[in-house]
Amino acid sequence: MTPQVTEPPVTEHGGGVWSIKVPIPDNPLGFTLVHLLDTDAGPVLVDTGWDDPASWDTLVAGLAACGVAVADVHGVVITHHHPDHHGLSGQVRDASGAWLAMHDADASVVRRTRSNPPDRWYAYLVDKLTAAGAPADHVAPLLRARDEGRPRTLPGLAPALPDRSITPGELLALPGRRLRAIWTPGHTPGHVCLHLEEEHPAGLRGNGRLFSGDHLLPGISPHIGLYEDPESETVTDPLGDYLDSLERVARLDPAEILPAHQRAFTDAPARVHELLAHHEERLTGLLALLAEPLTPWQIAARMEWNRPWDEIPYGSRTIAVSEAEAHVRRLVKLGRAEAVPGSDPVTFVAV
C-alpha cells in the first residue's frame, strides 16, 4: 500500500506573503494562521502559534514548504500575547536568533504573567469571580488549586519576553516592506493589526492588506473580556476600546484582510458594520435583562451564547462572565446602567 502523504497546510497569498495553519490542540478554533512575510533582511513571522510539539512540527513543515528553515527567521511580530499567537515565539527565537516585537501594553502583561506565581493568579480569579457572584461550586476548584500550590501547567504562564517594542502608527523596521502598526486594543490591551501598505498583488481595490490578528475575523467575534491585572484598581473599558478600534480599521479600507483564524476575506468596512451591530444588539439585550438588579454571573447565565448556559464548560463560563462584565462596564460608562450601592456581590441595574 502506498503511504498517504499529508501536504503542509500552507497558502500563498502573493507578494511574498504566506499563511501556515498551525493547530491549536483541543480547541474549537482549530488553528492559528501564522503568516510569513518575505523581507530584504530575511523572513519575518506574524505570530507563531500554540506551544505544543505537534504545532511546532506543523510550523516547521509549513516554513519548509515555503522554502524557509526555522533558523532563517529574521524576526517575529506578535499581534497579541495570547498563547495561540505568542506560544512558540520563544522556541522560534531559540532556533533562529530572531527578534520578538510586541506592543508595550501586552509586553507588560507578559512580564506580569512571568513574575506572578500560579497561586497568585488563582487567588486573583477567586476574588474576581466571587465579586461577580459566582457560586461556591465554581470557585471551589480554584481555591483548591491555590491552596495546593498547583504547578505551572496552564498554557501561557511562561511566555517569552519580547525584545522590541511595536510603536503604533510607525512603520516596522523591515527592509523592503512597508508594514505599519495599528493599535487595536479590546481583545487585549496591546493588540495590534499590521497594515501592509503595498499594492495588492492581485490588484484588488483598497488600501493594501491587513494582518488583523484576532481583531477582525470573518465569521466570529473575538472574546472581549476584562484586562486582568492583579495589581491595578483601574476600571478599564475593553468593549469601548474594541468598538473604537473597529472603526479605526474600517477607515483604513484594506483590499484584503489576513486574520489569524478562519480565512482571508475582503470588505473590512462591511465586516466592521456587522460587528458593531452585533455588540449593539448585545448591549440592548443586556439593558432589558437589567430591568432587575443582577450580578455579572447572573447576567452571563442569561445572555445568549452559542449554546445553553448549562452546556457551557467550566473554563468557558469564567470567560463568559468576563465578557458579560465588559459589556456591563460599557453600559455604565454610557450612563445606561449603574452598580447598586451596597450590593455584595455587586449587582447592576439599568437606569
C-alpha positions as a LaTeX table, in Angstrom:
\begin{tabular}{lrrr}
\hline
Residue & $x$ (\AA) & $y$ (\AA) & $z$ (\AA) \\
\hline
Met1 & 0.00 & 0.00 & 0.00 \\
Thr2 & 1.33 & 3.44 & $-0.91$ \\
Pro3 & 1.69 & 5.62 & 2.19 \\
Gln4 & $-0.53$ & 8.69 & 2.27 \\
Val5 & 1.39 & 11.96 & 2.13 \\
Thr6 & $-0.08$ & 14.92 & 4.00 \\
Glu7 & 0.83 & 18.26 & 2.50 \\
Pro8 & 1.74 & 21.08 & 4.91 \\
Pro9 & $-1.26$ & 23.39 & 5.35 \\
Val10 & 0.24 & 26.39 & 3.54 \\
Thr11 & $-1.46$ & 29.09 & 1.44 \\
Glu12 & 0.46 & 31.51 & $-0.76$ \\
His13 & $-1.20$ & 34.93 & $-0.83$ \\
Gly14 & 1.15 & 36.53 & $-3.35$ \\
Gly15 & 3.61 & 39.37 & $-2.99$ \\
Gly16 & 5.89 & 37.47 & $-0.61$ \\
Val17 & 3.15 & 36.53 & 1.90 \\
Trp18 & 2.14 & 33.01 & 3.00 \\
Ser19 & 0.00 & 31.59 & 5.79 \\
Ile20 & 0.52 & 28.36 & 7.73 \\
Lys21 & $-2.30$ & 26.63 & 9.63 \\
Val22 & $-0.73$ & 25.82 & 12.99 \\
Pro23 & $-3.07$ & 23.60 & 15.07 \\
Ile24 & $-4.41$ & 24.54 & 18.49 \\
Pro25 & $-4.86$ & 21.31 & 20.48 \\
Asp26 & $-8.35$ & 20.59 & 21.81 \\
Asn27 & $-9.75$ & 23.93 & 20.75 \\
Pro28 & $-12.80$ & 24.59 & 18.52 \\
Leu29 & $-10.89$ & 27.33 & 16.68 \\
Gly30 & $-8.77$ & 24.55 & 15.19 \\
Phe31 & $-5.71$ & 26.51 & 14.16 \\
Thr32 & $-3.85$ & 29.80 & 14.14 \\
Leu33 & $-2.90$ & 31.27 & 10.78 \\
Val34 & 0.77 & 32.13 & 11.19 \\
His35 & 1.79 & 34.50 & 8.41 \\
Leu36 & 5.20 & 34.54 & 6.76 \\
Leu37 & 6.39 & 37.80 & 5.23 \\
Asp38 & 9.44 & 37.93 & 2.98 \\
Thr39 & 11.74 & 40.93 & 3.61 \\
Asp40 & 15.14 & 42.02 & 2.30 \\
Ala41 & 16.62 & 41.10 & 5.70 \\
Gly42 & 15.05 & 37.63 & 5.77 \\
Pro43 & 11.68 & 36.02 & 6.56 \\
Val44 & 9.52 & 37.51 & 9.31 \\
Leu45 & 6.63 & 35.78 & 11.08 \\
Val46 & 3.41 & 37.41 & 12.19 \\
Asp47 & 2.58 & 35.30 & 15.30 \\
Thr48 & 3.87 & 31.77 & 15.88 \\
Gly49 & 1.08 & 29.53 & 17.20 \\
Trp50 & 0.46 & 27.36 & 20.26 \\
Asp51 & 3.32 & 25.90 & 22.30 \\
Asp52 & 2.78 & 22.21 & 21.56 \\
Pro53 & 5.02 & 19.61 & 19.85 \\
Ala54 & 2.51 & 18.96 & 17.05 \\
Ser55 & 2.08 & 22.70 & 16.50 \\
Trp56 & 5.85 & 23.16 & 16.34 \\
Asp57 & 6.21 & 20.33 & 13.83 \\
Thr58 & 3.48 & 21.85 & 11.67 \\
Leu59 & 5.12 & 25.28 & 11.78 \\
Val60 & 8.49 & 23.81 & 10.80 \\
Ala61 & 6.94 & 21.81 & 7.95 \\
Gly62 & 4.97 & 24.80 & 6.77 \\
Leu63 & 8.04 & 27.00 & 6.68 \\
Ala64 & 9.91 & 24.30 & 4.76 \\
Ala65 & 7.09 & 24.23 & 2.21 \\
Cys66 & 7.71 & 27.95 & 1.72 \\
Gly67 & 11.46 & 27.31 & 1.24 \\
Val68 & 12.35 & 28.60 & 4.71 \\
Ala69 & 14.13 & 26.90 & 7.62 \\
Val70 & 13.32 & 27.97 & 11.17 \\
Ala71 & 16.94 & 29.04 & 11.52 \\
Asp72 & 16.36 & 31.55 & 8.69 \\
Val73 & 13.66 & 33.52 & 10.54 \\
His74 & 14.78 & 37.13 & 10.98 \\
Gly75 & 12.05 & 38.40 & 13.27 \\
Val76 & 8.65 & 37.73 & 14.87 \\
Val77 & 5.91 & 40.35 & 15.10 \\
Ile78 & 3.34 & 39.40 & 17.74 \\
Thr79 & $-0.21$ & 40.72 & 17.31 \\
His80 & $-1.01$ & 39.97 & 20.97 \\
His81 & 0.15 & 37.94 & 23.93 \\
His82 & $-2.36$ & 35.05 & 23.91 \\
Pro83 & $-0.76$ & 31.57 & 23.82 \\
Asp84 & $-2.23$ & 30.60 & 20.44 \\
His85 & $-0.31$ & 33.53 & 18.94 \\
His86 & 2.76 & 34.01 & 21.14 \\
Gly87 & 3.20 & 30.44 & 22.41 \\
Leu88 & 6.01 & 29.29 & 20.08 \\
Ser89 & 7.80 & 32.65 & 19.89 \\
Gly90 & 10.49 & 31.69 & 22.38 \\
Gln91 & 11.21 & 28.43 & 20.57 \\
Val92 & 11.48 & 30.25 & 17.24 \\
Arg93 & 13.90 & 32.73 & 18.79 \\
Asp94 & 15.99 & 29.95 & 20.33 \\
Ala95 & 16.25 & 28.20 & 16.96 \\
Ser96 & 17.00 & 31.28 & 14.87 \\
Gly97 & 18.16 & 34.22 & 16.99 \\
Ala98 & 15.17 & 36.19 & 15.68 \\
Trp99 & 13.97 & 39.31 & 17.48 \\
Leu100 & 10.46 & 39.39 & 19.03 \\
Ala101 & 8.35 & 42.54 & 18.80 \\
Met102 & 5.18 & 43.32 & 20.78 \\
His103 & 3.18 & 46.38 & 21.86 \\
Asp104 & 4.26 & 47.64 & 25.29 \\
Ala105 & 0.80 & 47.11 & 26.84 \\
Asp106 & 0.91 & 43.39 & 26.07 \\
Ala107 & 4.60 & 43.18 & 26.96 \\
Ser108 & 3.54 & 44.39 & 30.42 \\
Val109 & 1.06 & 41.50 & 30.60 \\
Val110 & 3.86 & 39.08 & 29.68 \\
Arg111 & 6.14 & 40.46 & 32.40 \\
Arg112 & 3.28 & 40.32 & 34.95 \\
Thr113 & 2.42 & 36.74 & 33.98 \\
Arg114 & 6.03 & 35.62 & 34.39 \\
Ser115 & 6.55 & 37.38 & 37.73 \\
Asn116 & 3.36 & 36.23 & 39.49 \\
Pro117 & 3.39 & 32.65 & 40.82 \\
Pro118 & 0.41 & 30.46 & 39.82 \\
Asp119 & $-1.20$ & 30.69 & 43.25 \\
Arg120 & $-1.35$ & 34.50 & 42.82 \\
Trp121 & $-3.34$ & 34.07 & 39.61 \\
Tyr122 & $-5.66$ & 31.52 & 41.23 \\
Ala123 & $-6.26$ & 33.87 & 44.16 \\
Tyr124 & $-6.96$ & 36.73 & 41.75 \\
Leu125 & $-9.51$ & 34.63 & 39.84 \\
Val126 & $-11.16$ & 33.58 & 43.10 \\
Asp127 & $-11.54$ & 37.21 & 44.17 \\
Lys128 & $-12.85$ & 38.34 & 40.76 \\
Leu129 & $-15.36$ & 35.51 & 40.42 \\
Thr130 & $-16.57$ & 35.83 & 43.99 \\
Ala131 & $-17.13$ & 39.57 & 43.47 \\
Ala132 & $-19.02$ & 38.72 & 40.26 \\
Gly133 & $-21.42$ & 36.44 & 42.15 \\
Ala134 & $-20.05$ & 33.06 & 41.03 \\
Pro135 & $-21.45$ & 30.16 & 43.08 \\
Ala136 & $-19.27$ & 28.30 & 45.55 \\
Asp137 & $-19.05$ & 25.15 & 43.40 \\
His138 & $-17.47$ & 27.16 & 40.56 \\
Val139 & $-14.94$ & 28.86 & 42.82 \\
Ala140 & $-14.01$ & 25.70 & 44.77 \\
Pro141 & $-11.59$ & 24.17 & 42.17 \\
Leu142 & $-9.68$ & 27.46 & 42.01 \\
Leu143 & $-9.43$ & 27.59 & 45.80 \\
Arg144 & $-8.05$ & 24.05 & 45.84 \\
Ala145 & $-5.52$ & 24.88 & 43.15 \\
Arg146 & $-4.44$ & 27.99 & 45.07 \\
Asp147 & $-4.08$ & 26.17 & 48.38 \\
Glu148 & $-2.35$ & 23.10 & 46.94 \\
Gly149 & 0.29 & 25.17 & 45.14 \\
Arg150 & $-0.67$ & 23.74 & 41.76 \\
Pro151 & 2.38 & 23.74 & 39.42 \\
Arg152 & 2.67 & 25.82 & 36.28 \\
Thr153 & 0.71 & 23.60 & 33.94 \\
Leu154 & $-1.60$ & 26.13 & 32.33 \\
Pro155 & $-0.66$ & 27.37 & 28.83 \\
Gly156 & 0.91 & 30.78 & 28.58 \\
Leu157 & 2.25 & 31.01 & 32.15 \\
Ala158 & 5.87 & 31.39 & 30.99 \\
Pro159 & 5.65 & 33.41 & 27.76 \\
Ala160 & 8.78 & 34.70 & 26.04 \\
Leu161 & 9.76 & 38.28 & 26.80 \\
Pro162 & 9.83 & 40.44 & 23.67 \\
Asp163 & 13.00 & 42.38 & 22.90 \\
Arg164 & 11.49 & 45.05 & 20.65 \\
Ser165 & 8.54 & 47.41 & 21.11 \\
Ile166 & 5.89 & 47.97 & 18.48 \\
Thr167 & 5.09 & 51.68 & 18.27 \\
Pro168 & 1.58 & 52.41 & 17.00 \\
Gly169 & 1.44 & 54.43 & 13.80 \\
Glu170 & 5.05 & 53.75 & 12.86 \\
Leu171 & 6.48 & 51.54 & 10.13 \\
Leu172 & 8.28 & 48.46 & 11.42 \\
Ala173 & 11.96 & 48.22 & 10.54 \\
Leu174 & 11.51 & 45.64 & 7.78 \\
Pro175 & 13.79 & 46.39 & 4.81 \\
Gly176 & 11.95 & 46.28 & 1.51 \\
Arg177 & 8.45 & 46.29 & 3.06 \\
Arg178 & 6.03 & 48.91 & 4.36 \\
Leu179 & 4.33 & 47.38 & 7.39 \\
Arg180 & 2.67 & 49.88 & 9.71 \\
Ala181 & 1.47 & 49.08 & 13.25 \\
Ile182 & $-2.15$ & 49.94 & 14.07 \\
Trp183 & $-3.01$ & 49.81 & 17.78 \\
Thr184 & $-6.34$ & 47.99 & 18.16 \\
Pro185 & $-6.99$ & 47.35 & 21.89 \\
Gly186 & $-10.04$ & 45.43 & 23.03 \\
His187 & $-9.26$ & 41.73 & 22.73 \\
Thr188 & $-6.11$ & 42.54 & 24.71 \\
Pro189 & $-4.81$ & 45.95 & 25.82 \\
Gly190 & $-1.88$ & 45.82 & 23.39 \\
His191 & $-3.38$ & 44.08 & 20.38 \\
Val192 & $-2.04$ & 45.38 & 17.08 \\
Cys193 & $-3.06$ & 44.97 & 13.47 \\
Leu194 & $-0.37$ & 45.34 & 10.82 \\
His195 & $-1.10$ & 47.29 & 7.66 \\
Leu196 & 0.93 & 46.22 & 4.65 \\
Glu197 & 0.96 & 49.48 & 2.71 \\
Glu198 & 1.67 & 47.94 & $-0.67$ \\
Glu199 & $-0.43$ & 47.43 & $-3.77$ \\
His200 & $-2.40$ & 44.19 & $-3.62$ \\
Pro201 & $-0.65$ & 41.56 & $-5.77$ \\
Ala202 & $-3.94$ & 40.64 & $-7.49$ \\
Gly203 & $-4.94$ & 44.27 & $-7.98$ \\
Leu204 & $-7.90$ & 44.20 & $-5.57$ \\
Arg205 & $-9.46$ & 47.58 & $-4.81$ \\
Gly206 & $-8.49$ & 49.08 & $-1.47$ \\
Asn207 & $-5.50$ & 50.11 & 0.59 \\
Gly208 & $-3.03$ & 47.25 & 0.83 \\
Arg209 & $-3.53$ & 44.28 & 3.13 \\
Leu210 & $-4.17$ & 43.99 & 6.86 \\
Phe211 & $-2.81$ & 41.30 & 9.18 \\
Ser212 & $-5.70$ & 41.56 & 11.64 \\
Gly213 & $-4.76$ & 39.06 & 14.36 \\
Asp214 & $-7.92$ & 38.38 & 16.38 \\
His215 & $-9.28$ & 41.91 & 16.00 \\
Leu216 & $-11.21$ & 41.37 & 12.77 \\
Leu217 & $-12.30$ & 37.83 & 11.87 \\
Pro218 & $-14.64$ & 36.87 & 9.01 \\
Gly219 & $-17.19$ & 34.73 & 10.85 \\
Ile220 & $-16.84$ & 35.18 & 14.61 \\
Ser221 & $-16.43$ & 37.99 & 17.12 \\
Pro222 & $-13.32$ & 37.80 & 19.32 \\
His223 & $-13.67$ & 37.47 & 23.07 \\
Ile224 & $-13.86$ & 40.90 & 24.70 \\
Gly225 & $-13.34$ & 40.42 & 28.42 \\
Leu226 & $-11.65$ & 42.34 & 31.20 \\
Tyr227 & $-7.99$ & 43.34 & 31.11 \\
Glu228 & $-6.66$ & 41.31 & 34.02 \\
Asp229 & $-4.10$ & 42.98 & 36.27 \\
Pro230 & $-3.96$ & 41.85 & 39.91 \\
Glu231 & $-2.02$ & 44.99 & 40.85 \\
Ser232 & $-4.32$ & 47.59 & 39.29 \\
Glu233 & $-7.55$ & 49.17 & 40.51 \\
Thr234 & $-8.16$ & 50.95 & 37.19 \\
Val235 & $-11.65$ & 50.36 & 35.80 \\
Thr236 & $-10.97$ & 49.75 & 32.12 \\
Asp237 & $-13.48$ & 49.68 & 29.24 \\
Pro238 & $-12.30$ & 46.91 & 26.89 \\
Leu239 & $-15.50$ & 46.87 & 24.83 \\
Gly240 & $-15.30$ & 50.62 & 24.30 \\
Asp241 & $-11.68$ & 50.19 & 23.23 \\
Tyr242 & $-12.67$ & 47.44 & 20.82 \\
Leu243 & $-15.51$ & 49.36 & 19.19 \\
Asp244 & $-13.28$ & 52.40 & 18.69 \\
Ser245 & $-10.56$ & 50.17 & 17.23 \\
Leu246 & $-13.02$ & 48.57 & 14.81 \\
Glu247 & $-13.91$ & 51.95 & 13.36 \\
Arg248 & $-10.21$ & 52.80 & 13.01 \\
Val249 & $-9.67$ & 49.66 & 10.93 \\
Ala250 & $-12.73$ & 50.32 & 8.79 \\
Arg251 & $-11.32$ & 53.72 & 7.83 \\
Leu252 & $-8.16$ & 52.00 & 6.52 \\
Asp253 & $-10.34$ & 50.14 & 3.98 \\
Pro254 & $-7.75$ & 47.44 & 3.15 \\
Ala255 & $-8.16$ & 45.46 & $-0.05$ \\
Glu256 & $-7.82$ & 42.19 & 1.86 \\
Ile257 & $-7.76$ & 41.09 & 5.48 \\
Leu258 & $-5.42$ & 38.28 & 6.57 \\
Pro259 & $-6.70$ & 37.23 & 10.02 \\
Ala260 & $-5.18$ & 34.80 & 12.50 \\
His261 & $-8.13$ & 32.41 & 12.35 \\
Gln262 & $-10.59$ & 31.09 & 9.78 \\
Arg263 & $-9.68$ & 32.53 & 6.32 \\
Ala264 & $-8.64$ & 35.61 & 4.37 \\
Phe265 & $-11.50$ & 37.89 & 3.33 \\
Thr266 & $-12.38$ & 41.29 & 1.82 \\
Asp267 & $-14.63$ & 44.28 & 2.59 \\
Ala268 & $-13.43$ & 45.28 & 6.05 \\
Pro269 & $-15.99$ & 48.14 & 6.39 \\
Ala270 & $-18.89$ & 45.71 & 5.89 \\
Arg271 & $-17.50$ & 43.27 & 8.45 \\
Val272 & $-16.91$ & 46.10 & 10.91 \\
His273 & $-20.52$ & 47.21 & 10.43 \\
Glu274 & $-21.70$ & 43.66 & 11.27 \\
Leu275 & $-19.59$ & 43.54 & 14.43 \\
Leu276 & $-20.72$ & 46.97 & 15.61 \\
Ala277 & $-24.34$ & 45.90 & 15.08 \\
His278 & $-23.68$ & 42.62 & 16.94 \\
His279 & $-22.35$ & 44.36 & 20.03 \\
Glu280 & $-25.09$ & 47.00 & 19.97 \\
Glu281 & $-27.63$ & 44.17 & 19.89 \\
Arg282 & $-25.93$ & 42.54 & 22.86 \\
Leu283 & $-25.92$ & 45.81 & 24.79 \\
Thr284 & $-29.61$ & 46.35 & 24.04 \\
Gly285 & $-30.43$ & 42.82 & 25.19 \\
Leu286 & $-28.38$ & 43.34 & 28.32 \\
Leu287 & $-30.31$ & 46.51 & 29.16 \\
Ala288 & $-33.53$ & 44.52 & 29.02 \\
Leu289 & $-32.06$ & 41.94 & 31.41 \\
Leu290 & $-31.04$ & 44.72 & 33.80 \\
Ala291 & $-34.63$ & 45.73 & 34.44 \\
Glu292 & $-33.85$ & 43.94 & 37.73 \\
Pro293 & $-30.53$ & 44.00 & 39.62 \\
Leu294 & $-28.21$ & 41.18 & 38.54 \\
Thr295 & $-24.65$ & 40.12 & 39.32 \\
Pro296 & $-22.23$ & 39.62 & 36.40 \\
Trp297 & $-22.59$ & 35.85 & 36.89 \\
Gln298 & $-26.40$ & 36.09 & 36.67 \\
Ile299 & $-26.06$ & 38.31 & 33.60 \\
Ala300 & $-23.76$ & 35.81 & 31.88 \\
Ala301 & $-26.14$ & 32.94 & 32.67 \\
Arg302 & $-29.00$ & 34.84 & 30.99 \\
Met303 & $-27.11$ & 36.17 & 27.95 \\
Glu304 & $-27.29$ & 34.41 & 24.60 \\
Trp305 & $-24.23$ & 32.27 & 23.77 \\
Asn306 & $-23.52$ & 29.65 & 21.14 \\
Arg307 & $-25.03$ & 27.01 & 23.43 \\
Pro308 & $-27.25$ & 26.91 & 26.55 \\
Trp309 & $-25.57$ & 28.01 & 29.78 \\
Asp310 & $-25.82$ & 24.55 & 31.36 \\
Glu311 & $-23.85$ & 23.12 & 28.40 \\
Ile312 & $-21.01$ & 25.65 & 28.59 \\
Pro313 & $-17.82$ & 24.07 & 30.01 \\
Tyr314 & $-16.33$ & 25.23 & 33.29 \\
Gly315 & $-13.49$ & 27.32 & 31.84 \\
Ser316 & $-15.71$ & 28.89 & 29.22 \\
Arg317 & $-18.13$ & 30.06 & 31.93 \\
Thr318 & $-15.31$ & 32.03 & 33.53 \\
Ile319 & $-14.58$ & 33.63 & 30.14 \\
Ala320 & $-18.30$ & 34.34 & 29.61 \\
Val321 & $-18.55$ & 36.15 & 32.95 \\
Ser322 & $-15.60$ & 38.33 & 31.97 \\
Glu323 & $-17.29$ & 39.19 & 28.67 \\
Ala324 & $-20.58$ & 39.93 & 30.42 \\
Glu325 & $-18.83$ & 42.31 & 32.80 \\
Ala326 & $-17.05$ & 44.05 & 29.91 \\
His327 & $-20.46$ & 44.75 & 28.35 \\
Val328 & $-21.83$ & 45.99 & 31.68 \\
Arg329 & $-18.88$ & 48.36 & 32.04 \\
Arg330 & $-19.67$ & 49.80 & 28.61 \\
Leu331 & $-23.28$ & 50.47 & 29.70 \\
Val332 & $-22.09$ & 52.06 & 32.94 \\
Lys333 & $-19.69$ & 54.32 & 31.06 \\
Leu334 & $-22.51$ & 55.33 & 28.70 \\
Gly335 & $-24.72$ & 56.19 & 31.67 \\
Arg336 & $-27.24$ & 53.45 & 30.80 \\
Ala337 & $-26.60$ & 51.24 & 33.85 \\
Glu338 & $-25.16$ & 51.55 & 37.35 \\
Ala339 & $-23.96$ & 49.45 & 40.25 \\
Val340 & $-26.48$ & 49.07 & 43.07 \\
Pro341 & $-24.96$ & 50.80 & 46.14 \\
Gly342 & $-24.09$ & 48.41 & 48.95 \\
Ser343 & $-24.73$ & 45.22 & 46.97 \\
Asp344 & $-22.38$ & 42.33 & 47.74 \\
Pro345 & $-21.69$ & 40.65 & 45.43 \\
Val346 & $-22.14$ & 43.68 & 43.24 \\
Thr347 & $-25.32$ & 43.91 & 41.17 \\
Phe348 & $-26.08$ & 46.20 & 38.26 \\
Val349 & $-29.35$ & 47.72 & 37.09 \\
Ala350 & $-30.46$ & 49.76 & 34.08 \\
Val351 & $-31.08$ & 53.48 & 34.61 \\
\hline
\end{tabular}
